[in-house]
Coordinates of C-alpha atoms in Angstrom, one line a residue:
M1 CA 29.5 86.3 34.9
S2 CA 32.5 85.3 33.1
K3 CA 32.2 82.4 30.1
A4 CA 34.3 79.8 33.1
S5 CA 31.5 80.3 34.9
D6 CA 28.9 80.2 33.1
T7 CA 30.3 76.4 32.1
A8 CA 30.8 75.7 35.7
A9 CA 27.1 76.8 36.9
A10 CA 25.7 74.2 34.1
K11 CA 27.6 71.2 34.9
A12 CA 25.5 68.6 37.0
P13 CA 26.1 69.7 40.5
E14 CA 28.3 68.0 42.8
L15 CA 27.7 66.7 45.8
S16 CA 30.1 68.7 48.7
I17 CA 32.1 66.0 50.7
A18 CA 30.5 64.8 54.0
P19 CA 32.8 65.7 57.0
S20 CA 33.8 62.7 59.8
P21 CA 32.0 61.5 61.9
A22 CA 33.7 63.5 64.3
D23 CA 32.2 66.0 63.1
Y24 CA 28.4 65.3 63.0
A25 CA 28.3 64.1 66.5
S26 CA 29.2 67.6 67.5
L27 CA 26.6 69.0 65.0
S28 CA 23.1 70.4 66.8
P29 CA 20.3 69.0 65.8
S30 CA 18.8 71.4 64.0
D31 CA 22.2 72.0 62.2
L32 CA 22.0 67.9 61.4
I33 CA 18.6 68.5 59.7
A34 CA 19.6 71.5 57.2
R35 CA 23.5 69.1 56.3
I36 CA 20.1 66.4 55.6
H37 CA 18.4 69.1 53.7
S38 CA 21.4 69.8 51.6
L39 CA 22.6 66.5 50.6
E40 CA 18.9 65.8 49.9
S41 CA 18.1 69.0 47.1
Q42 CA 22.2 67.9 46.1
L43 CA 20.8 64.6 45.2
A44 CA 17.3 65.8 43.5
A45 CA 19.5 68.3 41.3
L46 CA 22.1 65.3 40.5
R47 CA 18.9 62.7 39.4
S48 CA 17.4 65.6 37.1
S49 CA 20.6 66.3 35.4
S50 CA 20.9 62.8 34.3
A51 CA 17.5 62.7 33.5
A52 CA 17.6 65.9 31.1
R53 CA 20.8 63.7 29.5
P54 CA 20.1 62.7 25.9
A55 CA 20.5 58.8 26.1
S56 CA 23.4 57.8 23.5
P57 CA 21.6 56.0 20.6
S58 CA 21.6 52.3 20.1
P59 CA 23.4 51.5 17.1
S60 CA 21.1 50.2 14.8
P61 CA 21.5 46.4 13.3
R62 CA 23.0 46.6 10.0
P63 CA 20.1 45.4 7.2
S64 CA 20.9 42.1 6.4
K65 CA 22.3 41.5 2.4
K66 CA 20.2 38.6 1.2
R67 CA 22.5 36.7 -0.5
T68 CA 22.8 36.1 -3.9
P69 CA 23.7 32.5 -5.0
K70 CA 26.6 32.3 -7.2
P71 CA 25.9 30.9 -10.7
F72 CA 27.0 27.5 -11.6
N73 CA 28.7 26.4 -14.3
P74 CA 28.2 22.3 -14.1
S75 CA 30.9 23.0 -17.5
L76 CA 33.4 24.1 -15.2
H77 CA 32.9 20.7 -12.9
S78 CA 34.0 17.1 -13.2
T79 CA 32.1 14.2 -12.7
R80 CA 31.9 10.9 -11.8
P81 CA 29.3 7.9 -12.2
I82 CA 28.3 7.4 -8.8
A83 CA 26.1 3.8 -6.9
L84 CA 23.9 5.6 -4.3
K85 CA 22.0 2.9 -1.5
F86 CA 19.5 4.8 1.0
S87 CA 15.5 3.3 2.3
Y88 CA 12.9 5.2 3.0
I89 CA 9.8 5.4 5.1
G90 CA 6.6 4.7 1.9
Q91 CA 3.7 6.1 4.0
H92 CA 4.7 9.4 3.5
Y93 CA 5.1 8.7 0.0
N94 CA 2.9 8.0 -3.2
G95 CA 4.8 5.1 -4.3
Y96 CA 8.3 5.4 -6.4
E97 CA 8.2 6.6 -9.5
H98 CA 7.7 9.5 -10.4
A99 CA 5.4 10.3 -13.9
N100 CA 5.5 13.4 -15.1
G101 CA 2.0 15.3 -16.2
T102 CA 0.8 13.5 -13.2
V103 CA -0.4 15.1 -10.0
T104 CA -0.5 12.6 -7.1
P105 CA -1.4 14.0 -3.4
K106 CA 1.6 13.1 -1.7
P107 CA 5.5 13.4 -3.0
T108 CA 7.0 10.9 -4.9
I109 CA 10.6 9.9 -3.9
E110 CA 12.2 9.3 -7.0
E111 CA 11.1 13.2 -7.2
V112 CA 11.9 14.0 -3.7
L113 CA 15.7 12.4 -4.9
W114 CA 15.8 14.7 -7.7
L115 CA 14.7 17.2 -6.0
A116 CA 18.1 17.1 -3.6
L117 CA 20.5 16.2 -6.0
R118 CA 19.6 19.0 -7.7
K119 CA 19.4 21.7 -4.7
A120 CA 22.6 19.8 -3.9
R121 CA 24.0 20.8 -7.5
L122 CA 24.8 17.3 -7.8
I123 CA 23.1 16.9 -10.6
S124 CA 22.1 19.8 -13.4
P125 CA 20.2 18.7 -15.8
V126 CA 18.1 21.3 -18.1
L127 CA 15.0 22.1 -17.0
G128 CA 11.9 22.9 -19.9
E129 CA 10.3 26.0 -20.8
G130 CA 7.8 26.3 -17.7
A131 CA 8.9 23.7 -15.4
D132 CA 9.3 24.5 -11.7
Q133 CA 12.9 25.8 -11.1
G134 CA 12.9 26.0 -7.7
V135 CA 14.6 23.2 -5.4
D136 CA 12.2 22.8 -2.4
V137 CA 13.0 19.6 -1.6
V138 CA 9.2 18.7 -0.2
W139 CA 6.5 20.4 -2.1
G140 CA 4.3 20.8 0.7
E141 CA 0.5 20.5 1.0
E142 CA -0.8 23.5 0.1
V143 CA 1.4 23.8 -3.1
R144 CA 0.6 20.1 -3.5
R145 CA -3.4 20.9 -3.5
A146 CA -3.1 23.8 -5.5
R147 CA -1.2 22.1 -8.3
W148 CA -4.1 19.6 -7.9
R149 CA -7.0 22.3 -8.4
S150 CA -5.3 23.9 -11.0
A151 CA -4.9 20.7 -12.8
E152 CA -8.2 19.2 -12.5
E153 CA -9.3 23.6 -13.7
G154 CA -7.0 23.8 -16.1
A155 CA -6.0 27.1 -15.3
A156 CA -3.5 28.6 -16.6
G157 CA -1.6 28.6 -13.5
E158 CA -1.2 25.3 -13.6
G159 CA 2.3 25.4 -15.5
K160 CA 4.3 27.9 -12.9
M161 CA 3.7 25.0 -10.9
R162 CA 4.5 21.9 -12.6
L163 CA 7.4 19.2 -12.0
E164 CA 9.2 17.7 -14.2
V165 CA 11.8 15.6 -13.7
N166 CA 14.5 14.6 -16.3
W167 CA 17.4 12.8 -15.8
D168 CA 19.1 13.2 -19.3
G169 CA 22.3 13.2 -19.2
C170 CA 22.5 11.9 -15.5
G171 CA 23.3 8.5 -16.0
Y172 CA 20.1 7.3 -14.0
S173 CA 19.1 4.5 -13.6
K174 CA 16.8 2.4 -10.1
A175 CA 17.0 -1.3 -9.1
G176 CA 13.4 -1.1 -8.2
R177 CA 9.6 0.9 -8.7
T178 CA 8.1 -0.3 -5.6
D179 CA 4.4 1.1 -4.5
R180 CA 2.9 3.8 -3.1
G181 CA 3.4 3.3 0.8
V182 CA 5.8 0.5 0.1
S183 CA 9.5 1.1 2.0
A184 CA 12.7 0.2 0.8
F185 CA 16.1 -0.4 3.1
G186 CA 18.2 -1.1 0.7
Q187 CA 16.9 0.7 -2.4
V188 CA 19.9 1.1 -5.0
I189 CA 20.5 3.5 -8.0
G190 CA 23.1 4.5 -10.3
V191 CA 23.6 8.3 -11.5
R192 CA 26.1 10.5 -12.8
V193 CA 27.1 13.3 -10.4
R194 CA 29.6 16.5 -9.3
S195 CA 32.7 15.4 -8.5
K196 CA 35.1 17.5 -6.1
R197 CA 37.9 17.1 -8.4
K198 CA 39.7 19.6 -10.6
V199 CA 39.3 19.8 -13.6
A200 CA 43.1 20.6 -15.6
P201 CA 43.4 21.8 -18.6
V202 CA 44.7 19.9 -21.6
R203 CA 48.4 20.8 -22.7
L204 CA 48.6 20.9 -26.6
E205 CA 51.9 19.6 -28.2
K206 CA 53.0 22.7 -29.7
R207 CA 53.4 24.0 -33.7
E208 CA 55.5 25.2 -35.4
G209 CA 54.7 29.8 -35.2
E210 CA 52.1 29.1 -31.6
E211 CA 52.8 30.4 -28.7
V212 CA 51.0 27.8 -26.5
V213 CA 49.1 28.7 -22.8
A214 CA 47.9 27.4 -20.2
G215 CA 44.0 26.7 -21.4
S216 CA 44.6 28.5 -24.2
R217 CA 46.2 28.6 -27.8
K218 CA 47.9 31.5 -28.9
R219 CA 48.7 32.0 -32.9
N220 CA 51.9 34.8 -32.9
G221 CA 50.9 38.1 -34.5
D222 CA 47.6 37.7 -33.0
G223 CA 46.2 40.5 -31.1
E224 CA 43.1 43.2 -29.7
G225 CA 41.1 43.3 -32.8
G226 CA 43.2 40.1 -34.8
N227 CA 41.0 37.4 -36.3
G228 CA 42.5 34.8 -34.8
G229 CA 42.1 35.6 -31.1
T230 CA 42.7 33.2 -28.6
E231 CA 41.1 30.1 -28.5
E232 CA 40.1 28.2 -24.9
L233 CA 41.4 24.7 -24.7
S234 CA 38.4 21.2 -23.6
T235 CA 39.6 20.0 -20.3
Q236 CA 39.4 17.0 -19.3
S237 CA 39.6 14.7 -16.0
N238 CA 42.9 14.2 -15.0
D239 CA 43.7 9.8 -15.2
D240 CA 40.6 8.5 -13.6
P241 CA 38.0 7.1 -16.6
T242 CA 35.3 7.8 -14.3
V243 CA 36.1 11.2 -13.2
S244 CA 34.9 14.0 -16.5
S245 CA 34.6 17.1 -17.8
S246 CA 30.7 18.3 -17.3
P247 CA 28.8 20.1 -19.7
A248 CA 24.9 19.3 -19.1
L249 CA 26.9 16.7 -16.8
A250 CA 26.9 14.3 -20.1
P251 CA 26.9 10.9 -19.6
S252 CA 29.7 10.0 -21.7
D253 CA 33.1 11.8 -22.1
P254 CA 36.4 11.6 -24.3
P255 CA 39.0 10.0 -22.2
P256 CA 42.1 11.4 -20.9
P257 CA 45.3 10.8 -23.2
P258 CA 46.1 7.0 -23.0
P259 CA 50.0 6.6 -21.8
D260 CA 51.6 6.4 -25.3
A261 CA 50.3 9.5 -26.2
P262 CA 53.1 12.0 -28.0
H263 CA 54.6 14.5 -25.3
G264 CA 52.6 17.6 -24.9
Q265 CA 48.9 15.7 -24.7
H266 CA 49.6 14.5 -20.9
Q267 CA 47.8 16.6 -18.4
A268 CA 49.5 17.2 -15.0
L269 CA 49.7 14.4 -12.2
D270 CA 47.1 15.0 -10.7
I271 CA 47.0 12.7 -7.2
F272 CA 43.2 12.1 -5.9
D273 CA 41.9 9.9 -4.1
P274 CA 38.4 8.3 -5.0
I275 CA 37.2 9.0 -1.4
A276 CA 38.4 9.8 0.8
D277 CA 39.4 13.9 -1.5
E278 CA 35.8 13.7 -2.3
L279 CA 32.4 15.1 -1.7
P280 CA 30.9 13.4 1.6
Y281 CA 27.9 12.9 -0.9
I282 CA 26.4 11.4 2.0
S283 CA 26.1 13.7 4.4
I284 CA 25.1 16.2 2.2
L285 CA 22.5 13.9 0.7
N286 CA 20.8 14.0 4.3
A287 CA 21.2 17.6 5.2
I288 CA 19.1 18.0 2.8
L289 CA 16.7 15.4 2.7
P290 CA 14.1 14.8 4.6
P291 CA 14.4 12.2 7.8
S292 CA 12.9 9.7 6.5
I293 CA 14.7 9.2 3.5
R294 CA 18.1 8.3 4.2
I295 CA 21.2 7.8 1.8
L296 CA 22.9 5.1 3.8
A297 CA 26.1 3.8 1.8
W298 CA 27.6 5.2 -1.9
C299 CA 30.3 3.0 -4.3
P300 CA 32.3 4.8 -5.8
N301 CA 33.2 2.6 -7.9
P302 CA 30.6 0.6 -10.4
P303 CA 31.3 -1.2 -13.1
P304 CA 30.7 1.1 -17.0
D305 CA 28.1 -0.6 -18.1
F306 CA 26.8 -0.7 -14.9
D307 CA 22.8 -0.6 -14.9
A308 CA 20.9 -0.7 -11.7
R309 CA 17.8 -2.1 -12.3
F310 CA 19.5 -4.6 -15.1
S311 CA 22.9 -5.3 -12.7
C312 CA 20.6 -6.2 -9.9
Q313 CA 20.9 -10.8 -9.2
E314 CA 18.3 -10.3 -6.4
R315 CA 16.0 -8.5 -4.9
Q316 CA 14.6 -9.4 -1.4
Y317 CA 11.5 -8.2 0.1
K318 CA 9.7 -8.9 3.9
Y319 CA 6.4 -8.8 4.9
F320 CA 5.9 -7.5 8.5
F321 CA 2.9 -8.8 10.5
T322 CA 2.2 -10.0 14.4
N323 CA 0.6 -13.1 15.9
P324 CA -2.2 -13.1 16.7
A325 CA -2.8 -10.6 13.3
F326 CA -5.7 -9.0 14.6
L327 CA -7.1 -8.5 18.3
P328 CA -8.5 -12.5 19.0
T329 CA -12.4 -13.1 19.4
P330 CA -12.8 -13.9 23.3
G331 CA -14.1 -17.0 24.8
P332 CA -15.5 -20.5 23.4
I333 CA -16.8 -18.5 20.4
G334 CA -13.3 -17.7 19.5
M335 CA -12.1 -21.6 19.7
R336 CA -14.9 -21.8 16.4
R337 CA -14.4 -20.5 12.9
A338 CA -17.0 -18.6 11.3
D339 CA -19.2 -21.6 10.2
G340 CA -19.4 -22.9 13.8
Q341 CA -16.1 -26.3 13.1
P342 CA -14.0 -26.1 15.0
A343 CA -11.0 -24.2 14.9
L344 CA -6.9 -25.4 15.3
V345 CA -6.4 -22.1 16.3
R346 CA -8.2 -19.0 17.6
E347 CA -10.4 -16.9 16.1
G348 CA -7.3 -13.3 15.2
W349 CA -4.2 -15.9 15.8
L350 CA -2.3 -17.4 12.8
D351 CA -1.0 -20.9 12.0
F352 CA 2.0 -20.1 11.9
E353 CA 3.4 -23.5 10.8
A354 CA 0.8 -24.2 8.0
M355 CA 2.2 -20.5 6.4
R356 CA 5.5 -21.8 6.6
L357 CA 4.5 -24.6 4.5
A358 CA 2.7 -22.8 2.3
A359 CA 5.2 -20.8 1.9
K360 CA 8.0 -23.3 0.8
K361 CA 5.3 -24.0 -2.3
L362 CA 5.9 -20.6 -4.0
M363 CA 9.9 -21.6 -4.5
G364 CA 11.6 -22.2 -7.8
L365 CA 10.3 -21.3 -11.0
H366 CA 7.1 -21.2 -12.7
D367 CA 4.6 -18.7 -13.8
Y368 CA 3.3 -16.7 -10.8
R369 CA 0.6 -14.8 -13.2
N370 CA -1.8 -16.3 -10.2
F371 CA -0.4 -13.9 -7.6
C372 CA 0.2 -10.4 -9.9
K373 CA -1.6 -7.5 -11.2
L374 CA -1.9 -7.9 -15.1
D375 CA -0.7 -4.8 -17.0
A376 CA -1.8 -5.7 -20.7
S377 CA 0.0 -2.8 -22.0
K378 CA 2.9 -4.8 -21.4
Q379 CA 2.9 -7.5 -23.8
M380 CA 4.2 -9.5 -21.9
K381 CA 4.4 -13.8 -23.0
D382 CA 4.5 -15.3 -19.7
C383 CA 4.8 -14.5 -15.8
V384 CA 8.1 -16.8 -15.3
R385 CA 9.8 -15.3 -12.5
R386 CA 12.9 -17.9 -10.1
I387 CA 11.8 -17.7 -6.5
N388 CA 14.8 -18.7 -4.6
W389 CA 14.0 -18.5 -1.2
A390 CA 10.5 -17.5 0.9
D391 CA 10.0 -18.8 4.1
V392 CA 8.1 -17.3 7.7
E393 CA 10.2 -15.9 10.4
E394 CA 9.7 -15.1 13.7
W395 CA 10.8 -11.1 14.1
K396 CA 11.4 -10.1 17.7
G397 CA 8.6 -8.9 20.1
A398 CA 6.8 -7.4 22.9
G399 CA 3.8 -7.5 24.8
K400 CA 2.3 -9.4 27.2
E401 CA -1.0 -9.3 28.3
V402 CA -3.1 -10.3 25.0
V403 CA -1.6 -13.4 25.3
R404 CA -2.1 -15.0 29.2
G405 CA -5.7 -15.7 29.9
A406 CA -7.7 -19.0 28.2
A407 CA -9.9 -16.0 26.9
L408 CA -7.0 -15.0 24.5
S409 CA -4.8 -17.8 24.4
I410 CA -3.5 -19.3 21.6
D411 CA -5.1 -23.3 22.6
G412 CA -7.9 -21.8 24.9
T413 CA -6.0 -23.0 28.1
D414 CA -4.4 -20.4 30.7
Q415 CA -0.6 -19.2 30.8
G416 CA -1.3 -18.1 34.5
T417 CA -0.6 -14.6 35.7
K418 CA 2.4 -14.8 36.4
E419 CA 5.3 -14.1 33.5
V420 CA 6.0 -17.1 31.8
V421 CA 9.3 -18.9 29.4
G422 CA 8.6 -18.2 25.7
V423 CA 5.3 -16.1 26.3
S424 CA 6.5 -12.1 26.1
G425 CA 2.9 -10.7 24.0
P426 CA 2.3 -10.4 20.4
K427 CA 5.1 -11.3 18.3
V428 CA 6.3 -10.1 15.0
Y429 CA 7.2 -12.3 12.1
C430 CA 8.0 -11.8 8.7
F431 CA 7.6 -13.4 5.2
S432 CA 10.7 -13.0 4.1
V433 CA 11.3 -13.8 0.1
H434 CA 14.0 -13.5 -2.5
G435 CA 13.8 -13.6 -6.3
S436 CA 15.8 -12.0 -9.4
A437 CA 12.7 -10.3 -10.5
F438 CA 9.3 -9.7 -8.7
L439 CA 5.8 -8.9 -11.2
W440 CA 3.3 -6.2 -10.3
H441 CA 2.0 -6.6 -6.7
Q442 CA 3.6 -10.1 -6.9
V443 CA 4.3 -10.4 -2.8
R444 CA 1.4 -8.2 -1.6
C445 CA -0.9 -11.6 -3.6
M446 CA 1.2 -14.0 -2.0
V447 CA 1.4 -12.4 1.4
A448 CA -2.5 -12.3 1.1
I449 CA -2.5 -15.9 -0.2
L450 CA -0.1 -17.0 3.2
F451 CA -2.6 -15.2 5.4
L452 CA -6.4 -17.5 4.4
V453 CA -4.1 -20.3 5.4
G454 CA -2.6 -18.9 8.2
H455 CA -6.3 -18.5 9.6
G456 CA -7.6 -21.9 8.6
L457 CA -9.2 -20.8 5.4
E458 CA -7.4 -22.3 3.2
Q459 CA -4.9 -25.0 2.7
P460 CA -1.3 -25.0 2.4
G461 CA -2.4 -26.5 -1.5
I462 CA -3.7 -23.7 -2.0
V463 CA -0.5 -22.4 -3.9
D464 CA 0.4 -25.7 -5.6
E465 CA -3.4 -25.1 -7.1
L466 CA -3.1 -20.8 -8.2
L467 CA 1.0 -21.9 -9.7
N468 CA -0.6 -25.2 -12.2
I469 CA -2.2 -22.0 -15.0
D470 CA -3.1 -24.8 -17.5
K471 CA -5.4 -26.0 -14.9
N472 CA -6.6 -22.1 -13.7
P473 CA -5.3 -20.0 -16.4
G474 CA -7.3 -16.4 -15.0
K475 CA -6.4 -15.5 -11.6
P476 CA -8.9 -15.4 -9.1
V477 CA -10.2 -12.5 -8.1
Y478 CA -8.7 -11.7 -4.7
E479 CA -8.3 -8.7 -2.3
M480 CA -3.8 -8.4 -2.2
A481 CA -2.9 -7.6 1.1
D482 CA -2.2 -4.3 2.5
D483 CA 1.6 -2.3 1.2
G484 CA 2.4 -0.7 4.8
P485 CA 4.0 -3.7 6.1
L486 CA 5.8 -4.5 2.7
V487 CA 9.6 -3.7 2.8
L488 CA 11.9 -3.8 0.0
W489 CA 14.9 -5.6 2.2
D490 CA 18.3 -5.2 0.3
C491 CA 19.4 -5.4 -3.6
V492 CA 22.1 -8.1 -4.3
Y493 CA 24.9 -6.9 -6.8
D494 CA 27.5 -9.6 -6.4
K495 CA 27.2 -13.3 -7.8
P496 CA 28.2 -15.9 -5.2
D497 CA 31.4 -17.0 -6.8
Q498 CA 32.5 -13.5 -7.5
D499 CA 36.0 -12.4 -6.9
D500 CA 36.3 -9.7 -4.4
S501 CA 37.9 -7.1 -6.7
S502 CA 35.0 -7.0 -9.0
K503 CA 31.9 -6.6 -6.9
L504 CA 30.5 -3.5 -5.7
N505 CA 33.1 -1.2 -3.0
W506 CA 29.7 -0.1 -0.7
I507 CA 31.3 3.0 1.1
Y508 CA 28.8 3.1 4.4
A509 CA 28.4 6.2 6.6
G510 CA 30.6 6.4 9.4
D511 CA 32.9 4.6 7.6
A512 CA 37.0 5.4 8.4
A513 CA 37.6 5.9 4.2
T514 CA 34.3 9.0 4.5
I515 CA 36.1 10.8 7.6
P516 CA 38.5 13.0 6.0
S517 CA 36.6 14.2 3.1
L518 CA 33.9 15.3 6.4
T519 CA 33.4 18.9 6.8
T520 CA 31.7 18.4 10.1
K521 CA 32.5 17.3 14.3
N522 CA 30.4 14.2 13.9
D523 CA 31.5 11.9 11.9
G524 CA 28.2 11.2 9.6
K525 CA 26.9 8.0 11.5
F526 CA 26.7 9.1 15.2
G527 CA 26.4 12.3 16.6
L528 CA 24.2 15.4 16.1
G529 CA 22.3 15.4 12.9
G530 CA 24.6 11.7 12.2
L531 CA 22.9 8.7 10.5
A532 CA 22.1 6.9 13.7
D533 CA 21.3 9.6 15.7
T534 CA 18.2 10.3 13.0
L535 CA 17.1 7.4 12.8
W536 CA 17.0 6.8 16.5
T537 CA 15.1 9.6 17.0
Q538 CA 12.2 8.2 14.4
W539 CA 12.5 5.1 15.9
R540 CA 11.7 6.3 19.9
K541 CA 8.5 8.3 18.8
T542 CA 6.8 5.1 17.2
K543 CA 8.7 2.7 20.4
L544 CA 7.0 5.1 22.8
E545 CA 4.0 5.2 20.8
E546 CA 3.7 1.7 21.5
T547 CA 4.8 1.1 24.6
V548 CA 2.3 3.7 26.0
T549 CA -1.0 2.3 23.8
A550 CA 0.2 -1.2 24.7
G551 CA 0.0 -0.2 28.9
L552 CA -3.5 1.3 27.8
L553 CA -4.4 -1.8 26.3
D554 CA -3.3 -4.1 28.9
L555 CA -4.8 -2.2 31.6
A556 CA -8.2 -2.7 29.8
L557 CA -7.9 -5.9 29.7
R558 CA -8.0 -6.4 33.1
Q559 CA -10.3 -4.6 34.1
G560 CA -14.0 -5.2 34.5
D561 CA -15.4 -8.7 36.1
G562 CA -14.3 -10.9 33.6
S563 CA -17.6 -11.8 32.0
A564 CA -17.1 -9.8 28.6
L565 CA -14.7 -12.8 27.7
E566 CA -17.1 -15.2 27.8
R567 CA -19.1 -13.4 25.0
G568 CA -16.9 -12.9 22.1
G569 CA -17.2 -9.6 21.6
F570 CA -21.0 -9.3 21.3
R571 CA -24.2 -8.3 23.4
E572 CA -26.1 -11.6 23.4
P573 CA -25.0 -14.8 23.6
A574 CA -23.7 -15.5 19.2
S575 CA -24.9 -18.1 17.7
S576 CA -23.0 -21.2 15.9
Q577 CA -22.7 -18.8 12.2
R578 CA -20.7 -15.2 12.1
S579 CA -19.9 -12.8 9.6
A580 CA -16.1 -14.5 8.7
K581 CA -12.9 -12.0 9.6
V582 CA -10.1 -11.8 6.7
F583 CA -6.9 -10.2 7.7
D584 CA -5.2 -8.9 4.7
G585 CA -2.4 -6.7 7.0
G586 CA -4.2 -4.0 7.8
D587 CA -4.5 -2.2 11.7
N588 CA -7.9 -4.3 11.6
A589 CA -10.0 -7.5 9.9
R590 CA -12.0 -7.0 7.0
I591 CA -16.2 -8.4 7.8
V592 CA -16.8 -10.7 4.9
G593 CA -19.7 -11.9 5.6
K594 CA -19.5 -16.0 4.3
Y595 CA -16.7 -16.5 3.4
T596 CA -15.7 -17.6 -0.7
P597 CA -12.6 -19.9 -1.3
V598 CA -9.7 -18.7 -3.6
M599 CA -10.7 -21.5 -6.3
K600 CA -14.4 -20.7 -6.8
K601 CA -14.4 -16.8 -6.5
A602 CA -14.9 -15.6 -10.0
R603 CA -11.4 -15.1 -12.5
T604 CA -9.9 -12.6 -15.0
E605 CA -9.3 -13.7 -18.6
S606 CA -6.0 -15.5 -19.1
L607 CA -2.9 -13.4 -20.1
E608 CA -3.2 -14.2 -23.6
A609 CA -6.8 -13.3 -23.8
Q610 CA -6.2 -9.5 -22.1
N611 CA -3.0 -9.0 -24.5
A612 CA -5.2 -9.8 -27.6
K613 CA -8.4 -8.4 -26.1
Y614 CA -5.6 -4.9 -25.3
L615 CA -3.9 -4.9 -28.9
A616 CA -7.8 -5.0 -30.3
G617 CA -9.1 -1.8 -28.2
R618 CA -6.4 0.3 -26.8
G619 CA -3.5 -0.7 -28.3
A620 CA -4.7 -0.4 -31.8
R621 CA -5.9 3.4 -31.2
R622 CA -2.8 3.9 -29.3
A623 CA -0.5 2.5 -32.9
D624 CA -2.8 5.0 -35.0
R625 CA -2.2 7.8 -32.5
T626 CA 2.1 6.7 -32.7
P627 CA 3.6 8.6 -36.1
A628 CA 5.3 6.1 -38.4
S629 CA 9.2 5.6 -38.2
G630 CA 10.3 8.9 -40.8
D631 CA 7.5 11.1 -40.2
D632 CA 7.7 14.8 -39.0

């Protein structure tokens, strides 16, 4: 057999062309059966040939190359001082301020912000030996627990997870140091960050015998191996004194040459818009920070002497609460105080007008030592502060069933089963207070006293008593209000009579001035991942949880035969006296037994006595451990 025949035989069998329908009509039944067998055998051979043919190998996926981060040299980038305004939900954090060497169960806002700035390479502080070099913005729970255990046990590996927050060279300042659990909607920091503005080489005046080259100075006659070589020139920013070159982000850098400098020392003119051409700081940081921390605005031109803490003219706080403050005590029992005396409002409700009267007494210049927690290590001579504004205001709220029937209404009267104008459910109120500065836990102590007044346990005059430090030099020991509802609402830097040109120019997310600097499709405020989109997601989740639980509460209050509304929550009819309930801003009231008036509680030592005791004890020991000036 020829080679061509072998090749033809090796090929897969082909189906013969079927005869026309007319041909099939002329075939006999035996011929038709034979034709069918022939076609079936050809089809089987074709299938076996296809199965024996090896499948073409699928292309193997290319191994993904692990991207190696490019080395970053901060000295090649200019920097500029800016101010950032941001918000955070305090329940997720262990307060604002981070203290190196301490271990907290939750992260602090300051450490998260510092890590985010480092990850974005907006700051490049020098890290100490053994400090964590990573840029994980939020340390996971397991890592934090391991860090906690290693610190407790003194394990050798503790240094591998040591978080050292270092702001050296960053020109960092902060407006407020909120406590654990406290939120902020207007916190402000000042910081020197990387700028997009290019660093241009300084062109020096040409000297005799020298050839000036951009970025270098070369002496004639020097070549390879010569003693002179090439001398690099320093770099500076162009003509903006707020922008400087950044070796390790130094807080102060040489300014650009003056306009009357000799020819040749000027840098080439660089037209740079400090907002439109700048890095989109808001979008960069919001893409890195957790959703509970949001950058709201940035200021491109803070004054040269700007300090977020000392430049702040006024801090504004709000403390939110509901009315009723806790589930009202139903039935006739709820209209009497715990000592059996008639009550002006049902237990659980707050006397709004009495609280307002007490709040107004807090305004002015006073020594608030009885409205704060003293720290003797500070050695303060007094606790004088000025409160510019204090009031209790209504905040819009929702809800229905808890305020309708006589058994739960504020005055014991039936509000009817239909919708009543002005009755929309438990309302939300807030205590608003404005002041230049506040003492430690001052707002929470003031709110605690206002709650006692609102429940009728104290009279508004209690504020006057506590402000009289001559009569009451020692603070009564009372519980301060819960931290969760407290918000640092805003930090004000502009004075009322200040010229507009010298005020802080806040650039907010989504402003027209920010659009040219963006690299994303959205405008930074709306759209996927924008500021408003992120906040809406958080609000909707909590709003639906509120709606679902409010519906269940309404349903439960309507169910049953109604007899529970007359028993006041007791299995048997209660006696005329019972344990008092005190509200401190949390989710439930505290049972305190027999209530002790504030002015009859135990007192702390006076400020002067605490200072003297500290100096004689811990302060003296600390002074002994501190080396004198000039000692090694």
